[in-house]
């Protein structure tokens, strides 16, 4: 969805399996403005490339809690709302506790009829 609407590039690409690891040097060459993790663990990264990335230097890395791969368009609303908050406009509220989140009240879909 992110790539489809032009808000970013998904790496290593849709043709690669989910467990594929992207080459660190190629990632440094890409040098993204934002990094969205789907499974956390970025806080403990210690490889030499990681701290050289612009997104890391600028604190523009966040964990989507693995929600980008889940289920349905309805299930993607929380991930896209957090993405919108961090990457597009910080006035979009963060989802917070997913158990308390009502996707029908999301500003991303609230006015869609």
Tab-separated table of N, CA and C in Angstrom:
chain	number	residue	atom	x	y	z
A	1	UNK	N	0.828	-1.186	0.000
A	1	UNK	CA	0.000	0.000	0.000
A	1	UNK	C	0.877	1.256	0.000
A	2	UNK	N	1.942	1.246	0.787
A	2	UNK	CA	2.837	2.406	0.861
A	2	UNK	C	3.453	2.698	-0.500
A	3	UNK	N	3.945	1.675	-1.152
A	3	UNK	CA	4.537	1.852	-2.478
A	3	UNK	C	3.476	2.239	-3.503
A	4	UNK	N	2.309	1.642	-3.400
A	4	UNK	CA	1.232	1.883	-4.356
A	4	UNK	C	0.778	3.349	-4.364
A	5	UNK	N	0.723	3.982	-3.180
A	5	UNK	CA	0.274	5.371	-3.125
A	5	UNK	C	1.438	6.367	-3.219
A	6	UNK	N	2.646	5.833	-3.397
A	6	UNK	CA	3.803	6.695	-3.614
A	6	UNK	C	4.418	7.296	-2.371
A	7	UNK	N	4.160	6.714	-1.197
A	7	UNK	CA	4.726	7.237	0.041
A	7	UNK	C	6.034	6.576	0.436
A	8	UNK	N	6.504	5.613	-0.336
A	8	UNK	CA	7.762	4.976	0.019
A	8	UNK	C	8.072	3.793	-0.846
A	9	UNK	N	9.207	3.191	-0.547
A	9	UNK	CA	9.683	2.010	-1.246
A	9	UNK	C	9.817	0.889	-0.231
A	10	UNK	N	9.283	-0.252	-0.564
A	10	UNK	CA	9.421	-1.406	0.316
A	10	UNK	C	10.640	-2.203	-0.124
A	11	UNK	N	11.527	-2.478	0.791
A	11	UNK	CA	12.718	-3.265	0.466
A	11	UNK	C	12.680	-4.541	1.275
A	12	UNK	N	13.148	-5.607	0.753
A	12	UNK	CA	13.922	-5.775	-0.468
A	12	UNK	C	13.079	-5.857	-1.730
A	13	UNK	N	11.810	-5.689	-1.623
A	13	UNK	CA	10.932	-5.763	-2.788
A	13	UNK	C	9.916	-6.863	-2.611
A	14	UNK	N	8.820	-6.739	-3.297
A	14	UNK	CA	7.734	-7.693	-3.122
A	14	UNK	C	8.061	-9.084	-3.646
A	15	UNK	N	9.051	-9.185	-4.531
A	15	UNK	CA	9.384	-10.499	-5.087
A	15	UNK	C	10.192	-11.356	-4.116
A	16	UNK	N	10.743	-10.749	-3.068
A	16	UNK	CA	11.564	-11.491	-2.116
A	16	UNK	C	10.707	-12.034	-0.981
A	17	UNK	N	11.060	-13.180	-0.443
A	17	UNK	CA	10.311	-13.716	0.704
A	17	UNK	C	10.490	-12.819	1.932
A	18	UNK	N	9.549	-12.891	2.851
A	18	UNK	CA	9.555	-12.027	4.035
A	18	UNK	C	10.820	-12.182	4.869
A	19	UNK	N	11.421	-13.369	4.875
A	19	UNK	CA	12.603	-13.577	5.705
A	19	UNK	C	13.900	-13.158	5.017
A	20	UNK	N	13.810	-12.615	3.823
A	20	UNK	CA	14.969	-12.163	3.068
A	20	UNK	C	15.630	-11.001	3.790
A	21	UNK	N	16.948	-11.008	3.866
A	21	UNK	CA	17.664	-9.906	4.507
A	21	UNK	C	18.303	-9.034	3.436
A	22	UNK	N	18.069	-7.747	3.510
A	22	UNK	CA	18.574	-6.791	2.546
A	22	UNK	C	20.048	-6.528	2.808
A	23	UNK	N	20.864	-6.469	1.774
A	23	UNK	CA	22.293	-6.222	1.867
A	23	UNK	C	22.537	-4.869	2.549
A	24	UNK	N	23.334	-4.832	3.640
A	24	UNK	CA	23.545	-3.577	4.369
A	24	UNK	C	24.155	-2.462	3.511
A	25	UNK	N	25.090	-2.809	2.649
A	25	UNK	CA	25.716	-1.791	1.814
A	25	UNK	C	24.708	-1.202	0.823
A	26	UNK	N	23.830	-2.041	0.296
A	26	UNK	CA	22.789	-1.556	-0.616
A	26	UNK	C	21.803	-0.666	0.146
A	27	UNK	N	21.526	-1.011	1.385
A	27	UNK	CA	20.635	-0.200	2.205
A	27	UNK	C	21.264	1.159	2.489
A	28	UNK	N	22.576	1.178	2.742
A	28	UNK	CA	23.280	2.441	2.963
A	28	UNK	C	23.235	3.297	1.701
A	29	UNK	N	23.373	2.679	0.552
A	29	UNK	CA	23.306	3.420	-0.700
A	29	UNK	C	21.899	4.007	-0.902
A	30	UNK	N	20.870	3.261	-0.533
A	30	UNK	CA	19.498	3.749	-0.614
A	30	UNK	C	19.282	4.907	0.374
A	31	UNK	N	19.874	4.800	1.563
A	31	UNK	CA	19.840	5.810	2.624
A	31	UNK	C	18.460	6.449	2.790
A	32	UNK	N	17.481	5.682	3.269
A	32	UNK	CA	16.106	6.189	3.381
A	32	UNK	C	15.955	7.296	4.425
A	33	UNK	N	14.964	8.160	4.189
A	33	UNK	CA	14.624	9.211	5.153
A	33	UNK	C	13.926	8.624	6.374
A	34	UNK	N	13.133	7.579	6.144
A	34	UNK	CA	12.390	6.890	7.201
A	34	UNK	C	12.604	5.395	7.066
A	35	UNK	N	12.624	4.696	8.187
A	35	UNK	CA	12.674	3.235	8.201
A	35	UNK	C	11.528	2.756	9.073
A	36	UNK	N	10.688	1.903	8.499
A	36	UNK	CA	9.579	1.317	9.230
A	36	UNK	C	9.891	-0.160	9.402
A	37	UNK	N	10.059	-0.586	10.638
A	37	UNK	CA	10.305	-1.994	10.938
A	37	UNK	C	8.991	-2.696	11.141
A	38	UNK	N	8.933	-3.959	10.772
A	38	UNK	CA	7.708	-4.710	10.980
A	38	UNK	C	7.823	-5.708	12.120
A	39	UNK	N	8.993	-5.906	12.644
A	39	UNK	CA	9.137	-6.892	13.713
A	39	UNK	C	9.989	-6.392	14.856
A	40	UNK	N	10.188	-5.115	14.966
A	40	UNK	CA	10.964	-4.559	16.063
A	40	UNK	C	12.419	-4.981	16.022
A	41	UNK	N	13.114	-4.751	17.117
A	41	UNK	CA	14.501	-5.151	17.243
A	41	UNK	C	15.499	-4.135	16.726
A	42	UNK	N	15.029	-3.019	16.191
A	42	UNK	CA	15.979	-2.059	15.652
A	42	UNK	C	16.741	-1.328	16.754
A	43	UNK	N	16.214	-1.298	17.961
A	43	UNK	CA	16.876	-0.608	19.063
A	43	UNK	C	18.205	-1.259	19.423
A	44	UNK	N	18.340	-2.558	19.154
A	44	UNK	CA	19.535	-3.303	19.549
A	44	UNK	C	20.505	-3.550	18.400
A	45	UNK	N	20.297	-2.944	17.257
A	45	UNK	CA	21.170	-3.181	16.110
A	45	UNK	C	22.554	-2.638	16.412
A	46	UNK	N	23.567	-3.437	16.059
A	46	UNK	CA	24.939	-3.003	16.306
A	46	UNK	C	25.836	-3.153	15.072
A	47	UNK	N	25.237	-3.373	13.899
A	47	UNK	CA	26.069	-3.497	12.709
A	47	UNK	C	26.609	-2.115	12.331
A	48	UNK	N	27.770	-2.053	11.701
A	48	UNK	CA	28.420	-0.766	11.433
A	48	UNK	C	27.665	0.141	10.450
A	49	UNK	N	26.807	-0.405	9.634
A	49	UNK	CA	26.069	0.392	8.655
A	49	UNK	C	24.914	1.137	9.309
A	50	UNK	N	24.263	0.508	10.268
A	50	UNK	CA	23.030	1.026	10.854
A	50	UNK	C	23.127	2.487	11.282
A	51	UNK	N	24.130	2.820	12.071
A	51	UNK	CA	24.243	4.178	12.605
A	51	UNK	C	24.681	5.211	11.570
A	52	UNK	N	24.998	4.776	10.377
A	52	UNK	CA	25.366	5.695	9.297
A	52	UNK	C	24.156	6.112	8.461
A	53	UNK	N	23.018	5.469	8.658
A	53	UNK	CA	21.815	5.774	7.887
A	53	UNK	C	21.183	7.082	8.360
A	54	UNK	N	20.763	7.911	7.408
A	54	UNK	CA	20.146	9.206	7.745
A	54	UNK	C	18.933	9.047	8.645
A	55	UNK	N	18.084	8.071	8.364
A	55	UNK	CA	16.882	7.864	9.179
A	55	UNK	C	17.250	7.572	10.631
A	56	UNK	N	18.291	6.784	10.840
A	56	UNK	CA	18.718	6.445	12.201
A	56	UNK	C	19.294	7.685	12.884
A	57	UNK	N	20.145	8.412	12.177
A	57	UNK	CA	20.741	9.631	12.740
A	57	UNK	C	19.672	10.649	13.139
A	58	UNK	N	18.597	10.704	12.379
A	58	UNK	CA	17.538	11.684	12.625
A	58	UNK	C	16.405	11.159	13.495
A	59	UNK	N	16.545	9.937	14.010
A	59	UNK	CA	15.504	9.359	14.865
A	59	UNK	C	14.217	9.060	14.111
A	60	UNK	N	14.324	8.778	12.822
A	60	UNK	CA	13.151	8.544	12.000
A	60	UNK	C	13.011	7.053	11.662
A	61	UNK	N	12.907	6.260	12.730
A	61	UNK	CA	12.729	4.817	12.636
A	61	UNK	C	11.597	4.462	13.589
A	62	UNK	N	10.653	3.645	13.124
A	62	UNK	CA	9.608	3.202	14.050
A	62	UNK	C	9.179	1.779	13.733
A	63	UNK	N	8.605	1.162	14.735
A	63	UNK	CA	8.143	-0.227	14.658
A	63	UNK	C	6.652	-0.235	14.383
A	64	UNK	N	6.262	-0.870	13.297
A	64	UNK	CA	4.838	-0.947	12.953
A	64	UNK	C	4.144	-2.106	13.637
A	65	UNK	N	4.855	-2.807	14.512
A	65	UNK	CA	4.312	-3.948	15.249
A	65	UNK	C	3.811	-5.050	14.321
A	66	UNK	N	4.467	-5.228	13.207
A	66	UNK	CA	4.184	-6.314	12.266
A	66	UNK	C	2.785	-6.212	11.665
A	67	UNK	N	2.195	-5.032	11.642
A	67	UNK	CA	0.823	-4.906	11.157
A	67	UNK	C	0.720	-4.723	9.652
A	68	UNK	N	1.826	-4.482	8.946
A	68	UNK	CA	1.734	-4.275	7.507
A	68	UNK	C	1.448	-5.561	6.738
A	69	UNK	N	1.708	-6.702	7.340
A	69	UNK	CA	1.455	-7.962	6.659
A	69	UNK	C	0.110	-8.578	7.036
A	70	UNK	N	-0.601	-7.965	7.922
A	70	UNK	CA	-1.763	-8.630	8.498
A	70	UNK	C	-3.046	-8.454	7.710
A	71	UNK	N	-3.618	-9.514	7.378
A	71	UNK	CA	-5.036	-9.781	7.226
A	71	UNK	C	-5.808	-9.100	6.104
A	72	UNK	N	-6.121	-7.828	6.242
A	72	UNK	CA	-7.074	-7.192	5.337
A	72	UNK	C	-6.816	-5.697	5.271
A	73	UNK	N	-7.518	-5.036	4.393
A	73	UNK	CA	-7.431	-3.578	4.340
A	73	UNK	C	-7.852	-2.993	5.683
A	74	UNK	N	-8.911	-3.521	6.260
A	74	UNK	CA	-9.389	-3.077	7.568
A	74	UNK	C	-8.289	-3.239	8.618
A	75	UNK	N	-7.561	-4.356	8.537
A	75	UNK	CA	-6.478	-4.611	9.476
A	75	UNK	C	-5.259	-3.738	9.250
A	76	UNK	N	-5.129	-3.154	8.066
A	76	UNK	CA	-3.992	-2.286	7.765
A	76	UNK	C	-4.188	-0.854	8.257
A	77	UNK	N	-5.397	-0.484	8.616
A	77	UNK	CA	-5.670	0.891	9.033
A	77	UNK	C	-4.764	1.319	10.192
A	78	UNK	N	-4.589	0.512	11.244
A	78	UNK	CA	-3.706	0.957	12.331
A	78	UNK	C	-2.272	1.199	11.859
A	79	UNK	N	-1.745	0.322	11.027
A	79	UNK	CA	-0.377	0.491	10.540
A	79	UNK	C	-0.255	1.742	9.690
A	80	UNK	N	-1.228	1.961	8.818
A	80	UNK	CA	-1.177	3.136	7.956
A	80	UNK	C	-1.378	4.426	8.751
A	81	UNK	N	-2.173	4.370	9.814
A	81	UNK	CA	-2.365	5.570	10.631
A	81	UNK	C	-1.069	5.940	11.339
A	82	UNK	N	-0.377	4.955	11.922
A	82	UNK	CA	0.906	5.243	12.555
A	82	UNK	C	1.911	5.737	11.513
A	83	UNK	N	1.929	5.113	10.342
A	83	UNK	CA	2.812	5.549	9.262
A	83	UNK	C	2.514	7.015	8.917
A	84	UNK	N	1.243	7.347	8.778
A	84	UNK	CA	0.860	8.720	8.451
A	84	UNK	C	1.338	9.685	9.535
A	85	UNK	N	1.217	9.291	10.800
A	85	UNK	CA	1.663	10.148	11.905
A	85	UNK	C	3.150	10.443	11.795
A	86	UNK	N	3.943	9.400	11.636
A	86	UNK	CA	5.389	9.559	11.632
A	86	UNK	C	5.924	10.177	10.347
A	87	UNK	N	5.422	9.748	9.203
A	87	UNK	CA	6.043	10.091	7.931
A	87	UNK	C	5.357	11.246	7.207
A	88	UNK	N	4.043	11.375	7.350
A	88	UNK	CA	3.313	12.355	6.547
A	88	UNK	C	2.934	13.603	7.348
A	89	UNK	N	2.267	13.420	8.499
A	89	UNK	CA	1.747	14.563	9.245
A	89	UNK	C	1.555	14.149	10.706
A	90	UNK	N	2.344	14.712	11.600
A	90	UNK	CA	2.270	14.277	13.001
A	90	UNK	C	0.995	14.723	13.722
A	91	UNK	N	0.106	15.441	13.033
A	91	UNK	CA	-1.190	15.746	13.649
A	91	UNK	C	-2.146	14.550	13.567
A	92	UNK	N	-1.821	13.565	12.727
A	92	UNK	CA	-2.592	12.314	12.703
A	92	UNK	C	-2.238	11.573	13.994
A	93	UNK	N	-3.227	11.221	14.808
A	93	UNK	CA	-2.909	10.599	16.101
A	93	UNK	C	-2.326	9.197	15.950
A	94	UNK	N	-1.418	8.861	16.869
A	94	UNK	CA	-0.911	7.491	16.927
A	94	UNK	C	-2.030	6.567	17.387
A	95	UNK	N	-1.961	5.327	16.976
A	95	UNK	CA	-3.000	4.347	17.309
A	95	UNK	C	-3.016	4.035	18.798
A	96	UNK	N	-1.861	3.886	19.396
A	96	UNK	CA	-1.807	3.504	20.807
A	96	UNK	C	-2.094	2.022	20.967
A	97	UNK	N	-2.746	1.660	22.041
A	97	UNK	CA	-3.063	0.254	22.315
A	97	UNK	C	-4.024	-0.263	21.241
A	98	UNK	N	-3.580	-1.245	20.503
A	98	UNK	CA	-4.374	-1.794	19.395
A	98	UNK	C	-5.706	-2.363	19.879
A	99	UNK	N	-5.769	-2.814	21.128
A	99	UNK	CA	-7.011	-3.374	21.672
A	99	UNK	C	-8.078	-2.305	21.910
A	100	UNK	N	-7.654	-1.049	22.017
A	100	UNK	CA	-8.591	0.051	22.229
A	100	UNK	C	-8.883	0.824	20.944
A	101	UNK	N	-8.251	0.440	19.857
A	101	UNK	CA	-8.362	1.177	18.601
A	101	UNK	C	-9.607	0.762	17.821
A	102	UNK	N	-10.371	1.755	17.370
A	102	UNK	CA	-11.546	1.509	16.542
A	102	UNK	C	-11.230	2.017	15.138
A	103	UNK	N	-10.942	1.112	14.189
A	103	UNK	CA	-10.565	1.536	12.836
A	103	UNK	C	-11.610	2.415	12.156
A	104	UNK	N	-12.883	2.270	12.528
A	104	UNK	CA	-13.920	3.085	11.887
A	104	UNK	C	-13.816	4.558	12.301
A	105	UNK	N	-13.082	4.847	13.368
A	105	UNK	CA	-12.909	6.219	13.837
A	105	UNK	C	-11.587	6.836	13.385
A	106	UNK	N	-10.813	6.093	12.624
A	106	UNK	CA	-9.534	6.601	12.139
A	106	UNK	C	-9.747	7.800	11.214
A	107	UNK	N	-8.934	8.840	11.354
A	107	UNK	CA	-9.064	9.967	10.431
A	107	UNK	C	-8.730	9.592	8.985
A	108	UNK	N	-8.113	8.454	8.787
A	108	UNK	CA	-7.800	8.006	7.433
A	108	UNK	C	-9.030	7.519	6.695
A	109	UNK	N	-10.050	7.098	7.441
A	109	UNK	CA	-11.255	6.553	6.791
A	109	UNK	C	-12.552	7.171	7.301
A	110	UNK	N	-12.479	8.034	8.303
A	110	UNK	CA	-13.678	8.559	8.936
A	110	UNK	C	-14.619	9.268	7.976
A	111	UNK	N	-14.082	9.933	6.967
A	111	UNK	CA	-14.931	10.681	6.041
A	111	UNK	C	-15.219	9.925	4.744
A	112	UNK	N	-14.758	8.683	4.666
A	112	UNK	CA	-14.988	7.873	3.468
A	112	UNK	C	-16.367	7.254	3.557
A	113	UNK	N	-17.176	7.451	2.551
A	113	UNK	CA	-18.536	6.900	2.554
A	113	UNK	C	-18.667	5.847	1.474
